[in-house]
PDB file of C-alpha atoms in Angstrom:
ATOM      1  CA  UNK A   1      73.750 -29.279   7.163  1.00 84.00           C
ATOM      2  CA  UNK A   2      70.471 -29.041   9.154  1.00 91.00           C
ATOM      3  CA  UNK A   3      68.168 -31.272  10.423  1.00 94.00           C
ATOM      4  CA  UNK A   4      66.043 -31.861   7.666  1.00 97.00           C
ATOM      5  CA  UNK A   5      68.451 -30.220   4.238  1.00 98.00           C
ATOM      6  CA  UNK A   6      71.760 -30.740   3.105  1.00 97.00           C
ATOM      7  CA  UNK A   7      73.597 -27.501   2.045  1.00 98.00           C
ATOM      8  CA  UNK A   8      76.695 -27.556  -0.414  1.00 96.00           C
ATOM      9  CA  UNK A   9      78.558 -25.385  -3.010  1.00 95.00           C
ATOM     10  CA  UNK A  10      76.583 -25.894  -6.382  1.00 95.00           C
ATOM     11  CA  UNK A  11      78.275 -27.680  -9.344  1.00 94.00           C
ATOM     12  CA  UNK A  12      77.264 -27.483 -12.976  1.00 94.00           C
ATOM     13  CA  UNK A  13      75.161 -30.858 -12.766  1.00 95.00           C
ATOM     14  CA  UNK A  14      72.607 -28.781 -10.594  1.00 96.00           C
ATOM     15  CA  UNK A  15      71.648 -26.568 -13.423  1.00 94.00           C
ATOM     16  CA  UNK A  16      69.098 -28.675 -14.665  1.00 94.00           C
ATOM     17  CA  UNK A  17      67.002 -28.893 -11.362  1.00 96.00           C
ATOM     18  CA  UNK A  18      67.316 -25.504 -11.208  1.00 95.00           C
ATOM     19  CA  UNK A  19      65.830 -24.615 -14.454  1.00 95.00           C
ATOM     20  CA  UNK A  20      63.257 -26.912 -12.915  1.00 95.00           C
ATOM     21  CA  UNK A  21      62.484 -24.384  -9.547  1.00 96.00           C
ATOM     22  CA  UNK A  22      62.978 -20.983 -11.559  1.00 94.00           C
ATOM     23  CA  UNK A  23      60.260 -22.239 -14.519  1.00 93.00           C
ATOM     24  CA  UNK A  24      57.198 -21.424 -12.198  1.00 93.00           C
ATOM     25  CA  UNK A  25      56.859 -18.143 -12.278  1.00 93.00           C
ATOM     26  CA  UNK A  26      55.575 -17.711  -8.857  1.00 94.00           C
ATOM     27  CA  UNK A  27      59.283 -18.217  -7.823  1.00 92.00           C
ATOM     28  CA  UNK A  28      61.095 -15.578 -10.274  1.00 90.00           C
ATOM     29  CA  UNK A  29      57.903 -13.159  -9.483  1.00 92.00           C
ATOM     30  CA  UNK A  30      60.667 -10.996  -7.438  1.00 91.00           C
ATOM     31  CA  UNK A  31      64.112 -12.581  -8.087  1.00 90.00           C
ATOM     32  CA  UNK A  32      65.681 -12.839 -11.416  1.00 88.00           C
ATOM     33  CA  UNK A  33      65.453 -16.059 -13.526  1.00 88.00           C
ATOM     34  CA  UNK A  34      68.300 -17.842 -15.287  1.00 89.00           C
ATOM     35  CA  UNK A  35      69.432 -17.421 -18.767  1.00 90.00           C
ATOM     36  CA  UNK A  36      67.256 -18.582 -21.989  1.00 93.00           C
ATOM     37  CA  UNK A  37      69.950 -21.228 -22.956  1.00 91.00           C
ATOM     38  CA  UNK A  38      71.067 -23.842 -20.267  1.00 91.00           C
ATOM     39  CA  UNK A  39      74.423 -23.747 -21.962  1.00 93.00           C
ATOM     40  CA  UNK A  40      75.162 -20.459 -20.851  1.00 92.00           C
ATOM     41  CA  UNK A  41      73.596 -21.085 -17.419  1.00 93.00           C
ATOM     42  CA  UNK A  42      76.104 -23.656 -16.649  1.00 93.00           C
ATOM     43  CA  UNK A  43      79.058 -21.606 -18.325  1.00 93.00           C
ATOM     44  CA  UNK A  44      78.161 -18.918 -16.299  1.00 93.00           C
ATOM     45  CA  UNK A  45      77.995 -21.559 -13.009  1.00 93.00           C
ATOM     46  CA  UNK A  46      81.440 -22.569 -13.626  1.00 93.00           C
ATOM     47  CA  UNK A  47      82.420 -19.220 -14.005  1.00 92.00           C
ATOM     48  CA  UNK A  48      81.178 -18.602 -10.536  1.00 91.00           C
ATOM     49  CA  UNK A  49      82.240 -21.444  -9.155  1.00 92.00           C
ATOM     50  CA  UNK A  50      86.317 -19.929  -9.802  1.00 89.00           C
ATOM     51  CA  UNK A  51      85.265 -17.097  -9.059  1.00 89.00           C
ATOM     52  CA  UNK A  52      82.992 -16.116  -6.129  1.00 89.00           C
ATOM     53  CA  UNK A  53      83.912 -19.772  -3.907  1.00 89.00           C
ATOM     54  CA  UNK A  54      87.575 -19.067  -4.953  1.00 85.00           C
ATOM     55  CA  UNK A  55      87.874 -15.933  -3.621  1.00 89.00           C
ATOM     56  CA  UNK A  56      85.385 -15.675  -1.076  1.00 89.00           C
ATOM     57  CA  UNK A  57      85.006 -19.248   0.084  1.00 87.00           C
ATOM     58  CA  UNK A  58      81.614 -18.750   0.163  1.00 92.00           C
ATOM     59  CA  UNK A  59      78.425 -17.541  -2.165  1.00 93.00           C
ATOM     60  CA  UNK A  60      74.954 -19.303  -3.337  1.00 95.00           C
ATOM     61  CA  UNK A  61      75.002 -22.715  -2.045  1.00 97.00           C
ATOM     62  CA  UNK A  62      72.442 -25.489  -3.328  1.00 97.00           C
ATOM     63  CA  UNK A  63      69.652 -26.521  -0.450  1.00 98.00           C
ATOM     64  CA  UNK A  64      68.631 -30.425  -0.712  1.00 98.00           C
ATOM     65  CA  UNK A  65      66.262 -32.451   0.846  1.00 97.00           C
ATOM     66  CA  UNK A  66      68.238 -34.710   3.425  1.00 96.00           C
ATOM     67  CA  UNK A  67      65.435 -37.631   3.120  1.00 96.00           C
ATOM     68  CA  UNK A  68      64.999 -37.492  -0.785  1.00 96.00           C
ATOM     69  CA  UNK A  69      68.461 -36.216  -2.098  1.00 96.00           C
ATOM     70  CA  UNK A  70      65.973 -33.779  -3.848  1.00 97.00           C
ATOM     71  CA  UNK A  71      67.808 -29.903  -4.523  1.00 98.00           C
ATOM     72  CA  UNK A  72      64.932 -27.843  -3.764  1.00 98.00           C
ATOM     73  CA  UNK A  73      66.545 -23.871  -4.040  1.00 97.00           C
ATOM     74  CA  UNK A  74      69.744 -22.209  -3.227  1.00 97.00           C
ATOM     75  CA  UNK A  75      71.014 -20.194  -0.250  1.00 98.00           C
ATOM     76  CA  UNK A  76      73.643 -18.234   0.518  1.00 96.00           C
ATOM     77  CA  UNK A  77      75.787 -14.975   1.293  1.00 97.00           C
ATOM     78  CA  UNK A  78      76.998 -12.225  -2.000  1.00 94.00           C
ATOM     79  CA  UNK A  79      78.546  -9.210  -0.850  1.00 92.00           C
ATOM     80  CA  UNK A  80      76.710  -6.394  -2.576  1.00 89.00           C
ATOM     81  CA  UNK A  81      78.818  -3.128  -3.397  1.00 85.00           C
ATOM     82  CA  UNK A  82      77.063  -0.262  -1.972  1.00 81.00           C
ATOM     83  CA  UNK A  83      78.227   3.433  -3.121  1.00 81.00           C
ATOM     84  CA  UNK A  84      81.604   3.093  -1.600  1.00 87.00           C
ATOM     85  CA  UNK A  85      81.443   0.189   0.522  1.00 85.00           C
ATOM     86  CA  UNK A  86      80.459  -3.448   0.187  1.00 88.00           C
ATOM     87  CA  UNK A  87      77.849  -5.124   2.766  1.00 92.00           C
ATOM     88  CA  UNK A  88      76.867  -8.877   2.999  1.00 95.00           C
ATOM     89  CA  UNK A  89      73.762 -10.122   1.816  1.00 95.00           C
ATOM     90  CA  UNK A  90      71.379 -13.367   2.331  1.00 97.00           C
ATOM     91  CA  UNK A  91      69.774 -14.689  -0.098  1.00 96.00           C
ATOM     92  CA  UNK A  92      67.080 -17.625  -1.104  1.00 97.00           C
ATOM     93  CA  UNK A  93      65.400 -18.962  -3.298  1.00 97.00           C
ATOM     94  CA  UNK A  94      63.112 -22.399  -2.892  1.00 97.00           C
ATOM     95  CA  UNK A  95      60.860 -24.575  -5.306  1.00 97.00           C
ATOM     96  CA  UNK A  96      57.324 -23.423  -4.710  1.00 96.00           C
ATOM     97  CA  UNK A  97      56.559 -26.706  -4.057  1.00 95.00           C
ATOM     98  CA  UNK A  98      58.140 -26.545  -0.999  1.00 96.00           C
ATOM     99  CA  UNK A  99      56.987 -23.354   0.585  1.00 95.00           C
ATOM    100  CA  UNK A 100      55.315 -23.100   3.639  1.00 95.00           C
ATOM    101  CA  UNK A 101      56.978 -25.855   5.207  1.00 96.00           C
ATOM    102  CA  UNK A 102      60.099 -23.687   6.990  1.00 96.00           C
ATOM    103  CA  UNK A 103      62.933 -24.603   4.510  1.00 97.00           C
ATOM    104  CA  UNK A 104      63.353 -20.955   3.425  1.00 97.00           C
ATOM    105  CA  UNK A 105      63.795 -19.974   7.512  1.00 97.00           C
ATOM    106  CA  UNK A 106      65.840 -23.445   8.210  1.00 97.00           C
ATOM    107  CA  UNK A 107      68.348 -22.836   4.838  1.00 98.00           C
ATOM    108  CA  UNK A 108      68.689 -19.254   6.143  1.00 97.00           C
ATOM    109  CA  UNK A 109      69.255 -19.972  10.151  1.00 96.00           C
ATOM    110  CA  UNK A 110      71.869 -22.415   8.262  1.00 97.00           C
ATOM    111  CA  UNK A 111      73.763 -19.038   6.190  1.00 97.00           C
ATOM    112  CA  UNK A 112      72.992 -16.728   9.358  1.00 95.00           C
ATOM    113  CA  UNK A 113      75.466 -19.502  11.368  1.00 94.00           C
ATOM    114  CA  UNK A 114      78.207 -19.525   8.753  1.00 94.00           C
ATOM    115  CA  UNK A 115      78.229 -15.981   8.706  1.00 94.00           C
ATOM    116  CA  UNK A 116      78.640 -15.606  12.192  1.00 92.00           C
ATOM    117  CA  UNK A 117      80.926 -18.974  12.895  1.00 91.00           C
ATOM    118  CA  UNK A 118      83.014 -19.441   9.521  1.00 92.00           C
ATOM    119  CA  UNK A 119      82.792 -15.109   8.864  1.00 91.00           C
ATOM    120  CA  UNK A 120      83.055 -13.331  11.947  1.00 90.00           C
ATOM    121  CA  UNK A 121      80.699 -11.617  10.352  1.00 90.00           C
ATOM    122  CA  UNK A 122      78.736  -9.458  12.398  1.00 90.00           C
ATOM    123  CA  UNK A 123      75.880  -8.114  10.336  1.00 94.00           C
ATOM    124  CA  UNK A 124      73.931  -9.375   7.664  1.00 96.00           C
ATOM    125  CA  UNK A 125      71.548  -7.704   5.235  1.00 96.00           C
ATOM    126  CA  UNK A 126      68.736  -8.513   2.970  1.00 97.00           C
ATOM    127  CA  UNK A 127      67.230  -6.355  -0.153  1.00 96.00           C
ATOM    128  CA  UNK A 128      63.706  -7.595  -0.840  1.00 96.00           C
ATOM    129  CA  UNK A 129      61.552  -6.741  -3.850  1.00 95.00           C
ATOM    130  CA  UNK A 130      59.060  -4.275  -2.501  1.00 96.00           C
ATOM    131  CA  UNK A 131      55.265  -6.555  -2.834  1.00 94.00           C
ATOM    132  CA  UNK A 132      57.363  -9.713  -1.987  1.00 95.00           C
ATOM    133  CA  UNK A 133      55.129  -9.965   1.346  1.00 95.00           C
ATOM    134  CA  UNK A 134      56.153 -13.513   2.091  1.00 95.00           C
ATOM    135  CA  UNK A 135      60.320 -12.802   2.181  1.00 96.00           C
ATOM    136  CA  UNK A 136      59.925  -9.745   4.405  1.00 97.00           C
ATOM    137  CA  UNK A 137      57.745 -11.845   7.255  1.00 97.00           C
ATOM    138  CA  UNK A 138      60.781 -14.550   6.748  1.00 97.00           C
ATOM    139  CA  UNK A 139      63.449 -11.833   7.404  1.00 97.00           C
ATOM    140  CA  UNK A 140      61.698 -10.340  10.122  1.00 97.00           C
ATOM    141  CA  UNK A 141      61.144 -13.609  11.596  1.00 96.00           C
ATOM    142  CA  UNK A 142      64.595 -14.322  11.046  1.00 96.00           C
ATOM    143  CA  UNK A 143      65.117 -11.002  13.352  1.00 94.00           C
ATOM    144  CA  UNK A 144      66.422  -8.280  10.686  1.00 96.00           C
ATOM    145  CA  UNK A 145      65.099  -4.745  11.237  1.00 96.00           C
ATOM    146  CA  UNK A 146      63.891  -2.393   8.168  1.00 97.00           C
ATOM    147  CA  UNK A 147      66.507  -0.110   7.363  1.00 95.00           C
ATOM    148  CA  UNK A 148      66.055   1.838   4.635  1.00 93.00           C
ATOM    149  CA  UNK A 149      64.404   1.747   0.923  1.00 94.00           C
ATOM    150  CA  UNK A 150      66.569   1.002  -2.183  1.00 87.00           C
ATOM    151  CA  UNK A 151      66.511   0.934  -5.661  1.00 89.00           C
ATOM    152  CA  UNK A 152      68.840  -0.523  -8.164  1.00 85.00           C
ATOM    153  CA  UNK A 153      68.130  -1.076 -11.780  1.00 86.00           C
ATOM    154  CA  UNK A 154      65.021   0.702 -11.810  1.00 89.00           C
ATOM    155  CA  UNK A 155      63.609  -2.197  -9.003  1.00 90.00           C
ATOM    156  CA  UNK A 156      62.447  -0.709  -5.759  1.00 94.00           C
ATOM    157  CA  UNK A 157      63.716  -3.195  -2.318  1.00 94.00           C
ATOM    158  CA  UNK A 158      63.115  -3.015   1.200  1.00 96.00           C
ATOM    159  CA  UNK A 159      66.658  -2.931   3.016  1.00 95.00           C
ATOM    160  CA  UNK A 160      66.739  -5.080   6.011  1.00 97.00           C
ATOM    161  CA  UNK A 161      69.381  -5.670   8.557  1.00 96.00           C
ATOM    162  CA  UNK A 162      70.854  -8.039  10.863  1.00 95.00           C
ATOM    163  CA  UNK A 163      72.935  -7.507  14.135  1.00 92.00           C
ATOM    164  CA  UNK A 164      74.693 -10.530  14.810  1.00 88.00           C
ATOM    165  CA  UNK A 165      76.433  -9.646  17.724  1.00 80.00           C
ATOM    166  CA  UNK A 166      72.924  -8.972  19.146  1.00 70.00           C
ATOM    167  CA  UNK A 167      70.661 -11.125  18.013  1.00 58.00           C
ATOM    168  CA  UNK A 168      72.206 -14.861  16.829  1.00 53.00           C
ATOM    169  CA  UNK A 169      72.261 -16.339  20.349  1.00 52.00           C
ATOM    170  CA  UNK A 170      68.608 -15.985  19.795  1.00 53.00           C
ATOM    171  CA  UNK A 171      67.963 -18.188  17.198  1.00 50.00           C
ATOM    172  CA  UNK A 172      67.081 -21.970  17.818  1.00 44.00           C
TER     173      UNK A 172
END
């Protein structure tokens, strides 16, 4: 929880207002959308559900607002196999309609803190659709370095980084 959002693991009831945020196509512009039938969407949630909260105690997490109740994008932590190892990765999405008003950096700040508190995690990364202007200011506001260029499924990314051990104490 932060001052203004409520974060929590996501349940198969929060399909629908998703569906709702990943319609406007400036939002899946660099991210994925869900699947064609909501059926399957919510199959597939309770799939992850078992699966990724089961095992890692952690994932994608819903972000609402605290004042309305309103779930206004996700947020969370996926480890991401890399060649032969496996790195941590944050990850957001929020409703356009709610950009520019710091949820993205105060849902993130939110995941950095679990990482570092709940993980003992001490480095974080982010892979960010090359173009997607707007989530590479965030992460370098958020203090992760450029790393390195990627590309995975014929999609180029910009690979950021994040020391926590040197940079968390930083954040407000």
């Amino acid at each position: 929880m932060t001052k203004r959002l409520l974060i929590r693991e996501i349940t198969p009831d929060d399909v629908d207002a998703l569906y709702r945020i990943y319609g406007d196509e400036r939002v899946t512009r660099y991210i994925p959308g869900l699947q064609k039938d909501p059926e399957e969407e919510r199959r597939l949630t309770k799939a992850y559900i078992e699966s990724a909260y089961a095992f890692y105690g952690f994932g994608l997490w819903v972000v609402l607002e605290r004042s309305t109740g309103r779930l206004i994008g996700r947020v969370g932590l996926t480890p991401r196999q890399m060649g032969e190892c496996c790195v941590l990765e944050l990850g957001y999405v929020i409703d356009a309609g709610c950009w520019r008003q710091g949820y993205a950096a105060e849902a993130c700040e939110a995941a950095i803190r679990y990482a570092w508190e709940e993980l003992d995690c001490g480095e974080l990364n982010a892979f960010i659709r090359v173009g997607n202007t707007a989530s590479i200011a965030l992460a370098e506001k958020l203090g992760f370095r450029y790393f390195d260029r990627w590309e995975q499924d014929g999609f180029q990314f910009v690979w950021y980084v994040k020391d926590l051990y040197d940079t968390l104490y930083n954040m407000e």
